Coordinates of N, CA and C in Angstrom, one line a residue:
Chain A
D1 N -72.3 -65.2 7.4 CA -73.2 -65.5 8.6 C -74.2 -66.5 8.1
Q2 N -74.1 -67.7 8.6 CA -75.0 -68.8 8.2 C -76.3 -68.7 8.9
Q3 N -77.4 -68.6 8.2 CA -78.7 -68.4 8.8 C -79.3 -69.8 9.1
V4 N -78.8 -70.8 8.4 CA -79.2 -72.2 8.7 C -78.0 -73.0 9.0
K5 N -78.0 -73.7 10.2 CA -76.7 -74.4 10.6 C -77.0 -75.8 10.9
Q6 N -76.2 -76.7 10.3 CA -76.2 -78.1 10.7 C -74.9 -78.4 11.3
N7 N -74.8 -78.5 12.6 CA -73.5 -78.5 13.2 C -72.8 -79.9 13.2
S8 N -73.5 -80.9 12.8 CA -72.9 -82.3 12.8 C -72.6 -82.6 11.3
P9 N -71.4 -82.7 10.9 CA -71.1 -83.0 9.5 C -71.4 -84.4 9.2
S10 N -71.4 -85.3 10.2 CA -71.7 -86.7 9.9 C -72.3 -87.4 11.1
L11 N -73.0 -88.5 10.8 CA -73.7 -89.3 11.9 C -73.7 -90.7 11.4
S12 N -73.4 -91.6 12.4 CA -73.4 -93.0 12.0 C -74.3 -93.7 13.0
V13 N -75.2 -94.6 12.4 CA -76.3 -95.2 13.2 C -76.4 -96.7 12.7
Q14 N -76.7 -97.5 13.6 CA -77.0 -98.9 13.3 C -78.3 -99.1 12.7
E15 N -78.4 -100.0 11.7 CA -79.7 -100.3 11.1 C -80.7 -100.7 12.1
G16 N -81.9 -100.1 11.9 CA -83.0 -100.4 12.8 C -83.2 -99.4 14.0
R17 N -82.1 -98.7 14.2 CA -82.1 -97.7 15.3 C -82.7 -96.4 14.8
I18 N -82.8 -95.4 15.7 CA -83.3 -94.1 15.3 C -82.1 -93.2 14.9
S19 N -82.3 -92.4 13.8 CA -81.4 -91.4 13.4 C -82.0 -90.0 13.7
I20 N -81.2 -89.2 14.3 CA -81.7 -87.8 14.7 C -80.8 -86.8 14.1
L21 N -81.3 -86.0 13.1 CA -80.5 -85.0 12.5 C -81.0 -83.6 12.9
N22 N -80.1 -82.8 13.3 CA -80.4 -81.5 13.9 C -80.1 -80.3 13.0
C23 N -80.9 -79.2 13.2 CA -80.7 -78.0 12.4 C -81.1 -76.8 13.3
D24 N -80.3 -75.8 13.2 CA -80.6 -74.5 13.9 C -80.7 -73.4 12.9
Y25 N -81.6 -72.4 13.2 CA -81.6 -71.2 12.3 C -81.7 -70.0 13.1
T26 N -81.3 -68.9 12.5 CA -81.2 -67.6 13.2 C -82.2 -66.6 12.7
N27 N -82.8 -66.7 11.5 CA -83.7 -65.7 11.0 C -85.1 -66.1 11.5
S28 N -85.7 -65.2 12.3 CA -87.0 -65.4 12.9 C -88.1 -65.2 11.8
M29 N -87.8 -64.7 10.6 CA -88.8 -64.5 9.6 C -89.0 -65.8 8.8
F30 N -88.1 -66.8 8.9 CA -88.4 -68.1 8.3 C -89.7 -68.7 8.8
D31 N -90.5 -69.1 7.8 CA -91.8 -69.7 8.2 C -92.1 -71.0 7.5
Y32 N -91.1 -71.6 6.8 CA -91.3 -72.9 6.2 C -90.0 -73.6 6.2
F33 N -90.0 -74.8 6.6 CA -88.7 -75.6 6.8 C -88.8 -76.9 6.0
L34 N -87.7 -77.3 5.4 CA -87.7 -78.5 4.6 C -86.5 -79.3 4.8
W35 N -86.6 -80.6 4.6 CA -85.4 -81.5 4.6 C -85.3 -82.1 3.2
Y36 N -84.1 -82.1 2.7 CA -83.8 -82.7 1.4 C -82.7 -83.8 1.6
K37 N -82.8 -84.8 0.8 CA -81.9 -85.9 0.8 C -81.1 -85.9 -0.5
K38 N -79.8 -86.2 -0.4 CA -78.9 -86.2 -1.6 C -78.0 -87.4 -1.6
Y39 N -78.1 -88.1 -2.7 CA -77.2 -89.2 -3.0 C -76.0 -88.7 -3.8
P40 N -74.9 -89.3 -3.8 CA -73.7 -88.9 -4.7 C -74.1 -88.8 -6.1
A41 N -73.6 -87.7 -6.8 CA -73.8 -87.5 -8.2 C -75.3 -87.3 -8.6
E42 N -76.1 -87.0 -7.7 CA -77.5 -86.7 -8.0 C -77.9 -85.4 -7.4
G43 N -79.0 -84.8 -7.9 CA -79.5 -83.6 -7.2 C -80.3 -83.9 -6.0
P44 N -80.4 -82.9 -5.1 CA -81.2 -83.2 -3.8 C -82.6 -83.5 -4.2
T45 N -83.3 -84.3 -3.3 CA -84.7 -84.6 -3.5 C -85.4 -84.2 -2.2
F46 N -86.6 -83.7 -2.4 CA -87.4 -83.3 -1.2 C -87.8 -84.5 -0.4
L47 N -87.7 -84.3 1.0 CA -88.1 -85.4 1.9 C -89.3 -85.1 2.7
I48 N -89.3 -84.0 3.4 CA -90.4 -83.7 4.3 C -90.3 -82.2 4.7
S49 N -91.4 -81.6 5.0 CA -91.4 -80.2 5.3 C -92.3 -79.9 6.5
I50 N -92.2 -78.7 7.0 CA -93.1 -78.3 8.1 C -93.3 -76.8 8.1
S51 N -94.5 -76.3 8.3 CA -94.8 -74.9 8.4 C -94.6 -74.5 9.8
S52 N -94.3 -73.2 10.0 CA -94.0 -72.6 11.3 C -95.3 -72.6 12.2
I53 N -96.4 -72.9 11.7 CA -97.6 -73.0 12.5 C -97.8 -74.4 13.2
K54 N -96.9 -75.3 12.8 CA -97.0 -76.6 13.4 C -95.7 -76.9 14.2
D55 N -95.7 -77.9 15.0 CA -94.5 -78.3 15.7 C -94.1 -79.7 15.4
K56 N -94.9 -80.4 14.6 CA -94.5 -81.8 14.2 C -95.2 -82.1 12.9
N57 N -94.4 -82.9 12.0 CA -95.0 -83.4 10.8 C -94.4 -84.8 10.5
E58 N -95.3 -85.7 10.2 CA -94.9 -87.1 10.1 C -95.2 -87.6 8.7
D59 N -94.3 -88.4 8.2 CA -94.5 -89.1 6.9 C -93.8 -90.4 6.9
G60 N -94.5 -91.5 7.2 CA -93.9 -92.8 7.3 C -92.9 -92.9 8.4
R61 N -91.6 -93.2 7.9 CA -90.5 -93.4 8.9 C -89.9 -92.0 9.3
F62 N -90.3 -91.0 8.6 CA -89.7 -89.6 8.8 C -90.6 -88.7 9.6
T63 N -90.1 -88.1 10.6 CA -90.8 -87.1 11.4 C -89.9 -85.8 11.6
V64 N -90.5 -84.7 11.3 CA -89.8 -83.4 11.6 C -90.4 -82.7 12.7
F65 N -89.6 -82.3 13.7 CA -90.0 -81.5 14.8 C -89.5 -80.1 14.7
L66 N -90.3 -79.1 15.1 CA -89.9 -77.7 15.1 C -90.2 -77.1 16.4
N67 N -89.1 -76.5 17.0 CA -89.2 -75.7 18.2 C -88.9 -74.3 17.9
K68 N -89.9 -73.5 17.7 CA -89.7 -72.1 17.2 C -89.0 -71.2 18.3
S69 N -89.3 -71.4 19.5 CA -88.7 -70.6 20.6 C -87.2 -70.8 20.6
A70 N -86.7 -72.1 20.3 CA -85.3 -72.4 20.3 C -84.7 -72.2 18.9
K71 N -85.6 -71.9 17.9 CA -85.1 -71.8 16.5 C -84.4 -73.1 16.1
H72 N -85.0 -74.2 16.4 CA -84.4 -75.5 16.2 C -85.4 -76.5 15.5
L73 N -84.9 -77.3 14.6 CA -85.7 -78.4 14.1 C -84.8 -79.6 14.0
S74 N -85.5 -80.7 14.0 CA -84.8 -82.0 13.9 C -85.6 -83.0 13.0
L75 N -84.9 -83.9 12.4 CA -85.4 -84.9 11.5 C -85.2 -86.3 12.2
H76 N -86.2 -87.0 12.5 CA -86.1 -88.3 13.1 C -86.4 -89.4 12.0
I77 N -85.6 -90.4 11.9 CA -85.8 -91.5 11.0 C -85.9 -92.8 11.8
V78 N -87.0 -93.4 11.8 CA -87.2 -94.6 12.6 C -88.0 -95.6 11.8
P79 N -87.6 -96.9 11.6 CA -86.2 -97.3 11.9 C -85.3 -96.9 10.7
S80 N -84.0 -96.7 11.0 CA -83.1 -96.4 10.0 C -82.8 -97.6 9.1
Q81 N -82.6 -97.4 7.8 CA -82.2 -98.4 6.9 C -81.0 -98.1 6.1
P82 N -80.2 -99.1 5.6 CA -79.0 -98.8 4.9 C -79.2 -97.8 3.7
G83 N -80.4 -97.9 3.1 CA -80.7 -97.0 1.9 C -80.9 -95.6 2.3
D84 N -81.0 -95.3 3.7 CA -81.1 -93.9 4.1 C -79.7 -93.3 4.1
S85 N -78.7 -94.0 3.9 CA -77.3 -93.4 3.9 C -77.2 -92.4 2.8
A86 N -77.0 -91.1 3.1 CA -77.0 -90.0 2.2 C -76.7 -88.7 2.9
V87 N -76.6 -87.6 2.2 CA -76.4 -86.3 2.9 C -77.8 -85.7 3.0
Y88 N -78.1 -85.2 4.2 CA -79.4 -84.6 4.5 C -79.2 -83.1 4.7
F89 N -79.9 -82.3 3.9 CA -79.9 -80.8 4.0 C -81.1 -80.3 4.7
C90 N -80.9 -79.4 5.6 CA -82.0 -78.7 6.2 C -82.1 -77.4 5.4
A91 N -83.3 -76.9 5.2 CA -83.5 -75.7 4.4 C -84.7 -74.8 5.0
A92 N -84.6 -73.5 4.8 CA -85.7 -72.7 5.4 C -86.0 -71.5 4.4
S93 N -87.2 -71.1 4.4 CA -87.6 -70.0 3.5 C -88.6 -69.1 4.2
E94 N -88.7 -67.9 3.6 CA -89.7 -67.0 4.0 C -90.8 -66.9 3.0
G95 N -92.0 -67.1 3.4 CA -93.1 -66.9 2.4 C -93.3 -68.1 1.5
T96 N -94.3 -68.0 0.6 CA -94.6 -69.2 -0.2 C -93.7 -69.3 -1.4
G97 N -93.8 -70.4 -2.1 CA -93.1 -70.7 -3.3 C -91.7 -71.0 -3.3
G98 N -91.1 -71.1 -2.1 CA -89.7 -71.5 -2.0 C -88.7 -70.4 -2.3
F99 N -89.2 -69.2 -2.4 CA -88.4 -68.0 -2.7 C -87.2 -67.9 -1.7
K100 N -86.0 -67.7 -2.3 CA -84.8 -67.5 -1.4 C -84.7 -68.5 -0.3
T101 N -84.8 -69.8 -0.7 CA -84.6 -70.9 0.3 C -83.1 -70.9 0.6
I102 N -82.8 -71.0 1.9 CA -81.5 -71.0 2.5 C -81.2 -72.4 3.0
F103 N -80.1 -73.0 2.6 CA -79.8 -74.4 3.0 C -78.7 -74.4 4.0
G104 N -78.7 -75.4 4.9 CA -77.6 -75.7 5.8 C -76.5 -76.4 5.0
A105 N -75.4 -76.7 5.7 CA -74.2 -77.3 5.1 C -74.4 -78.8 4.9
G106 N -75.4 -79.4 5.5 CA -75.6 -80.9 5.3 C -75.0 -81.7 6.4
T107 N -75.7 -82.9 6.6 CA -75.2 -83.9 7.5 C -75.1 -85.2 6.8
R108 N -74.0 -85.9 6.7 CA -73.9 -87.2 6.1 C -74.2 -88.3 7.0
L109 N -75.3 -89.0 6.7 CA -75.8 -90.1 7.5 C -75.2 -91.4 7.0
F110 N -74.6 -92.2 7.9 CA -74.2 -93.6 7.5 C -75.1 -94.5 8.3
V111 N -75.8 -95.4 7.7 CA -76.6 -96.4 8.4 C -75.9 -97.8 8.2
K112 N -75.4 -98.4 9.2 CA -74.6 -99.6 9.1 C -75.5 -100.8 9.3
A113 N -75.3 -101.7 8.4 CA -76.2 -103.0 8.4 C -75.7 -103.9 9.5
Chain B
N1 N -92.2 -86.7 -19.2 CA -91.9 -85.6 -18.3 C -90.5 -85.7 -17.7
A2 N -89.5 -84.9 -18.2 CA -88.1 -85.0 -17.9 C -87.8 -84.3 -16.6
G3 N -88.7 -83.4 -16.0 CA -88.4 -82.7 -14.8 C -87.4 -81.6 -15.1
V4 N -86.3 -81.5 -14.3 CA -85.3 -80.4 -14.5 C -84.1 -81.1 -15.1
T5 N -83.7 -80.5 -16.2 CA -82.5 -81.0 -16.9 C -81.4 -80.0 -16.9
Q6 N -80.1 -80.4 -16.8 CA -79.0 -79.5 -16.8 C -78.0 -80.1 -17.8
T7 N -77.3 -79.2 -18.6 CA -76.2 -79.5 -19.4 C -75.2 -78.4 -19.3
P8 N -73.9 -78.8 -19.4 CA -73.4 -80.2 -19.5 C -73.3 -80.8 -18.1
K9 N -73.0 -82.0 -18.0 CA -72.8 -82.7 -16.7 C -71.4 -82.4 -16.1
F10 N -70.4 -82.2 -17.0 CA -69.1 -81.9 -16.5 C -68.5 -80.8 -17.4
Q11 N -67.7 -80.0 -16.9 CA -67.0 -78.9 -17.7 C -65.7 -78.5 -17.0
V12 N -64.7 -78.4 -17.9 CA -63.4 -77.8 -17.4 C -63.1 -76.6 -18.2
L13 N -62.8 -75.5 -17.4 CA -62.5 -74.2 -18.0 C -61.2 -73.7 -17.6
K14 N -60.6 -72.8 -18.4 CA -59.4 -72.1 -18.0 C -59.8 -70.8 -17.4
T15 N -59.0 -70.3 -16.5 CA -59.3 -69.0 -15.9 C -59.5 -67.9 -17.0
G16 N -60.6 -67.2 -16.8 CA -60.9 -66.1 -17.8 C -61.9 -66.5 -18.9
Q17 N -62.1 -67.8 -19.1 CA -63.0 -68.2 -20.1 C -64.5 -68.0 -19.6
S18 N -65.4 -67.9 -20.6 CA -66.8 -67.7 -20.2 C -67.5 -68.9 -20.7
M19 N -68.7 -69.2 -20.1 CA -69.5 -70.3 -20.5 C -70.9 -70.1 -19.9
T20 N -71.8 -70.9 -20.5 CA -73.2 -70.9 -20.0 C -73.6 -72.2 -19.6
L21 N -74.1 -72.4 -18.4 CA -74.7 -73.6 -17.9 C -76.2 -73.6 -18.2
Q22 N -76.7 -74.6 -18.9 CA -78.1 -74.7 -19.3 C -78.9 -75.4 -18.3
C23 N -80.2 -74.8 -18.1 CA -81.2 -75.5 -17.2 C -82.5 -75.3 -17.9
A24 N -83.3 -76.4 -17.9 CA -84.6 -76.4 -18.5 C -85.5 -77.3 -17.6
Q25 N -86.8 -76.9 -17.5 CA -87.8 -77.7 -16.8 C -89.1 -77.7 -17.7
D26 N -89.8 -78.8 -17.6 CA -91.0 -79.1 -18.4 C -92.2 -79.2 -17.5
M27 N -92.2 -78.6 -16.3 CA -93.3 -78.7 -15.4 C -94.1 -77.4 -15.3
N28 N -93.8 -76.5 -16.1 CA -94.4 -75.2 -16.1 C -94.3 -74.5 -14.8
H29 N -93.2 -74.6 -14.1 CA -93.0 -74.0 -12.9 C -92.5 -72.5 -13.1
E30 N -93.1 -71.6 -12.3 CA -92.8 -70.2 -12.4 C -91.4 -69.9 -11.8
Y31 N -91.1 -70.5 -10.7 CA -89.9 -70.2 -9.9 C -88.8 -71.1 -10.2
M32 N -87.6 -70.5 -10.6 CA -86.4 -71.3 -10.8 C -85.2 -70.6 -10.1
S33 N -84.2 -71.5 -9.8 CA -83.1 -70.9 -9.0 C -81.8 -71.7 -9.4
W34 N -80.7 -71.1 -9.1 CA -79.4 -71.7 -9.2 C -78.7 -71.7 -7.9
Y35 N -78.1 -72.9 -7.6 CA -77.3 -73.1 -6.4 C -75.9 -73.6 -6.7
R36 N -74.9 -73.3 -5.9 CA -73.7 -74.0 -6.0 C -73.4 -74.8 -4.7
Q37 N -72.8 -75.9 -4.8 CA -72.5 -76.8 -3.6 C -71.1 -76.9 -3.5
D38 N -70.6 -76.5 -2.3 CA -69.1 -76.6 -2.0 C -69.0 -77.4 -0.7
P39 N -67.9 -78.1 -0.6 CA -67.7 -78.9 0.7 C -67.8 -78.0 1.9
G40 N -68.6 -78.5 2.9 CA -68.8 -77.7 4.1 C -69.6 -76.5 4.1
M41 N -70.1 -76.2 2.9 CA -70.9 -74.9 2.7 C -72.3 -75.2 2.4
G42 N -72.7 -76.4 2.1 CA -74.0 -76.7 1.7 C -74.4 -76.1 0.3
L43 N -75.6 -75.8 0.1 CA -76.1 -75.3 -1.1 C -76.3 -73.8 -0.9
R44 N -75.6 -73.0 -1.8 CA -75.8 -71.5 -1.6 C -76.5 -71.0 -2.9
L45 N -77.5 -70.1 -2.6 CA -78.3 -69.6 -3.7 C -77.5 -68.5 -4.5
I46 N -77.4 -68.6 -5.8 CA -76.7 -67.7 -6.7 C -77.7 -66.6 -7.2
H47 N -78.6 -67.1 -8.0 CA -79.7 -66.2 -8.5 C -81.0 -67.0 -8.6
Y48 N -82.1 -66.2 -8.6 CA -83.4 -66.9 -8.7 C -84.3 -66.1 -9.6
S49 N -85.4 -66.7 -10.1 CA -86.3 -66.0 -10.9 C -87.7 -66.4 -10.5
V50 N -88.6 -65.5 -10.4 CA -90.0 -65.8 -10.0 C -90.9 -65.8 -11.3
G51 N -90.3 -65.7 -12.4 CA -91.1 -65.8 -13.7 C -90.3 -65.2 -14.8
A52 N -90.9 -65.5 -16.0 CA -90.2 -65.0 -17.2 C -90.0 -63.5 -17.1
G53 N -88.8 -63.0 -17.4 CA -88.4 -61.6 -17.4 C -88.1 -61.1 -16.0
I54 N -88.1 -61.9 -15.0 CA -87.9 -61.4 -13.6 C -86.8 -62.2 -12.9
T55 N -85.7 -61.6 -12.6 CA -84.6 -62.3 -11.9 C -84.2 -61.5 -10.7
D56 N -83.5 -62.1 -9.7 CA -83.0 -61.4 -8.6 C -81.8 -62.2 -8.0
Q57 N -81.0 -61.5 -7.2 CA -79.8 -62.0 -6.7 C -80.0 -62.9 -5.4
G58 N -79.2 -63.9 -5.3 CA -79.3 -64.7 -4.1 C -78.1 -64.3 -3.1
E59 N -77.6 -65.3 -2.5 CA -76.5 -65.1 -1.5 C -75.1 -64.8 -2.1
V60 N -74.8 -65.5 -3.2 CA -73.5 -65.4 -3.8 C -73.6 -65.1 -5.3
P61 N -74.1 -63.9 -5.7 CA -74.3 -63.6 -7.1 C -73.1 -63.2 -8.0
N62 N -72.0 -62.7 -7.3 CA -70.9 -62.1 -8.0 C -70.2 -63.1 -8.9
G63 N -70.0 -62.6 -10.2 CA -69.4 -63.4 -11.2 C -70.3 -64.2 -12.1
Y64 N -71.6 -64.1 -11.8 CA -72.6 -64.9 -12.5 C -73.7 -63.9 -13.0
N65 N -74.2 -64.3 -14.2 CA -75.4 -63.6 -14.8 C -76.5 -64.5 -15.1
V66 N -77.7 -64.1 -15.0 CA -78.8 -65.0 -15.5 C -79.8 -64.1 -16.3
S67 N -80.7 -64.8 -17.0 CA -81.8 -64.2 -17.7 C -82.9 -65.2 -17.8
R68 N -84.1 -64.8 -17.9 CA -85.2 -65.7 -18.0 C -86.2 -65.2 -19.1
S69 N -86.0 -65.7 -20.3 CA -86.8 -65.2 -21.4 C -88.0 -66.1 -21.6
T70 N -88.0 -67.3 -21.1 CA -89.1 -68.2 -21.2 C -89.3 -68.9 -19.8
T71 N -90.5 -69.4 -19.6 CA -90.8 -70.2 -18.4 C -89.9 -71.4 -18.2
E72 N -89.6 -72.0 -19.4 CA -88.9 -73.3 -19.3 C -87.4 -73.2 -19.0
D73 N -86.7 -72.1 -19.5 CA -85.2 -72.1 -19.5 C -84.7 -71.0 -18.5
F74 N -83.6 -71.4 -17.9 CA -83.0 -70.4 -16.9 C -81.5 -70.6 -17.0
P75 N -80.8 -70.1 -18.0 CA -79.3 -70.3 -18.1 C -78.5 -69.5 -17.1
L76 N -77.4 -70.0 -16.7 CA -76.5 -69.3 -15.8 C -75.2 -69.0 -16.6
R77 N -74.8 -67.8 -16.6 CA -73.6 -67.4 -17.4 C -72.4 -67.1 -16.4
L78 N -71.3 -67.6 -16.7 CA -70.0 -67.2 -16.0 C -69.3 -66.3 -17.0
L79 N -69.1 -65.1 -16.6 CA -68.5 -64.1 -17.5 C -67.1 -64.3 -17.7
S80 N -66.3 -64.5 -16.6 CA -64.9 -64.7 -16.7 C -64.5 -65.6 -15.6
A81 N -64.4 -66.9 -15.9 CA -64.3 -68.0 -14.9 C -63.0 -67.8 -14.0
A82 N -63.2 -68.1 -12.7 CA -62.1 -68.0 -11.7 C -62.1 -69.3 -11.0
P83 N -60.9 -69.7 -10.5 CA -60.8 -71.0 -9.7 C -61.8 -71.1 -8.6
S84 N -62.2 -69.9 -8.0 CA -63.1 -70.0 -6.9 C -64.5 -70.4 -7.3
Q85 N -64.7 -70.4 -8.6 CA -66.0 -70.9 -9.1 C -66.1 -72.4 -9.4
T86 N -65.0 -73.1 -9.1 CA -65.0 -74.5 -9.1 C -66.0 -75.0 -8.1
S87 N -67.0 -75.8 -8.6 CA -68.1 -76.2 -7.7 C -69.0 -77.1 -8.5
V88 N -70.0 -77.6 -7.8 CA -71.1 -78.3 -8.4 C -72.3 -77.4 -8.4
Y89 N -72.9 -77.2 -9.6 CA -74.0 -76.3 -9.8 C -75.3 -77.0 -10.0
F90 N -76.3 -76.6 -9.2 CA -77.6 -77.2 -9.3 C -78.7 -76.2 -9.7
C91 N -79.5 -76.5 -10.6 CA -80.7 -75.7 -10.9 C -81.9 -76.4 -10.3
A92 N -82.9 -75.6 -9.9 CA -84.1 -76.1 -9.3 C -85.3 -75.3 -9.7
S93 N -86.4 -75.9 -9.6 CA -87.7 -75.2 -10.0 C -88.8 -75.6 -9.0
T94 N -89.8 -74.7 -8.8 CA -90.9 -75.0 -8.0 C -92.1 -74.3 -8.5
A95 N -93.3 -75.0 -8.3 CA -94.5 -74.3 -8.6 C -94.8 -73.2 -7.5
T96 N -95.5 -72.2 -7.9 CA -95.7 -71.1 -6.9 C -97.2 -71.0 -6.6
S97 N -98.0 -71.9 -7.1 CA -99.4 -71.9 -6.7 C -99.6 -72.8 -5.6
G98 N -100.6 -72.6 -4.8 CA -101.0 -73.5 -3.7 C -100.1 -73.4 -2.5
G99 N -99.5 -72.2 -2.3 CA -98.8 -72.0 -1.0 C -97.4 -72.6 -1.1
Y100 N -97.0 -73.2 0.0 CA -95.6 -73.6 0.2 C -95.3 -74.8 -0.7
N101 N -94.2 -74.8 -1.4 CA -93.9 -75.9 -2.2 C -92.4 -76.2 -2.2
E102 N -92.1 -77.5 -2.4 CA -90.7 -77.9 -2.4 C -90.1 -77.7 -3.8
Q103 N -88.8 -77.6 -3.8 CA -88.1 -77.5 -5.1 C -87.7 -78.8 -5.7
F104 N -87.7 -78.8 -7.0 CA -87.2 -80.0 -7.8 C -85.8 -79.6 -8.4
F105 N -84.9 -80.5 -8.1 CA -83.5 -80.2 -8.6 C -83.1 -81.0 -9.8
G106 N -82.2 -80.4 -10.6 CA -81.6 -81.1 -11.7 C -80.4 -82.0 -11.1
P107 N -79.8 -82.7 -12.0 CA -78.7 -83.6 -11.6 C -77.4 -82.9 -11.3
G108 N -77.3 -81.7 -11.7 CA -76.0 -80.9 -11.4 C -75.0 -80.9 -12.6
T109 N -74.2 -79.8 -12.5 CA -73.1 -79.7 -13.4 C -71.8 -79.5 -12.6
R110 N -70.9 -80.4 -12.8 CA -69.6 -80.3 -12.1 C -68.6 -79.5 -12.9
L111 N -68.3 -78.3 -12.4 CA -67.4 -77.3 -13.1 C -66.0 -77.2 -12.4
T112 N -65.0 -77.4 -13.2 CA -63.6 -77.2 -12.7 C -63.0 -76.0 -13.4
V113 N -62.5 -75.0 -12.7 CA -61.8 -73.9 -13.4 C -60.3 -74.0 -13.0
L114 N -59.5 -74.1 -14.0 CA -58.0 -74.3 -13.8 C -57.3 -72.9 -13.8

């Protein structure tokens, strides 16, 4: 039973346009959500996060939106760049310190030049 | 500051063999964890530790053992390797002070069990 779901295995976007990656979760006890980016043959790297007390967090070209009632979050990348091509993982945890962080299956983003 | 290091990078085992995947971090992080990444499954938590001497099971702990004798090291042991354990293994660490924190991942170990 997947507690964190990323239903789109892949997404293709033109350079300069917006990329929207979606994530759904089932555990209402999750109170911290993160996005990680992964290039081939490397470990994931942290991108952006949001606490359950907020509904939006922005960092440069990256914005994460949280809809708690729908148990849904999304990552917006504007404008998309070819270097953004990677696998993006949504993750969720209960409590502080990243304990028992649960990851989604990932979405592979292709940004076409 | 090397961050999180993992050895080896690649390993091939025969069914039934045992081995230890090494993980070390130099950031004085209390929390460390092991994940495996499989196609279509994302990252699944195997075991985690909240400090030296304290470990607990994650989502998929069967077939793996861990121990945490120091803050820096968190080895993962495969007791009797099976083909189902073919995967890419990632170690991660995070600071536990200051509330919510992201994890720092190592570069991974690609394991093949024949």
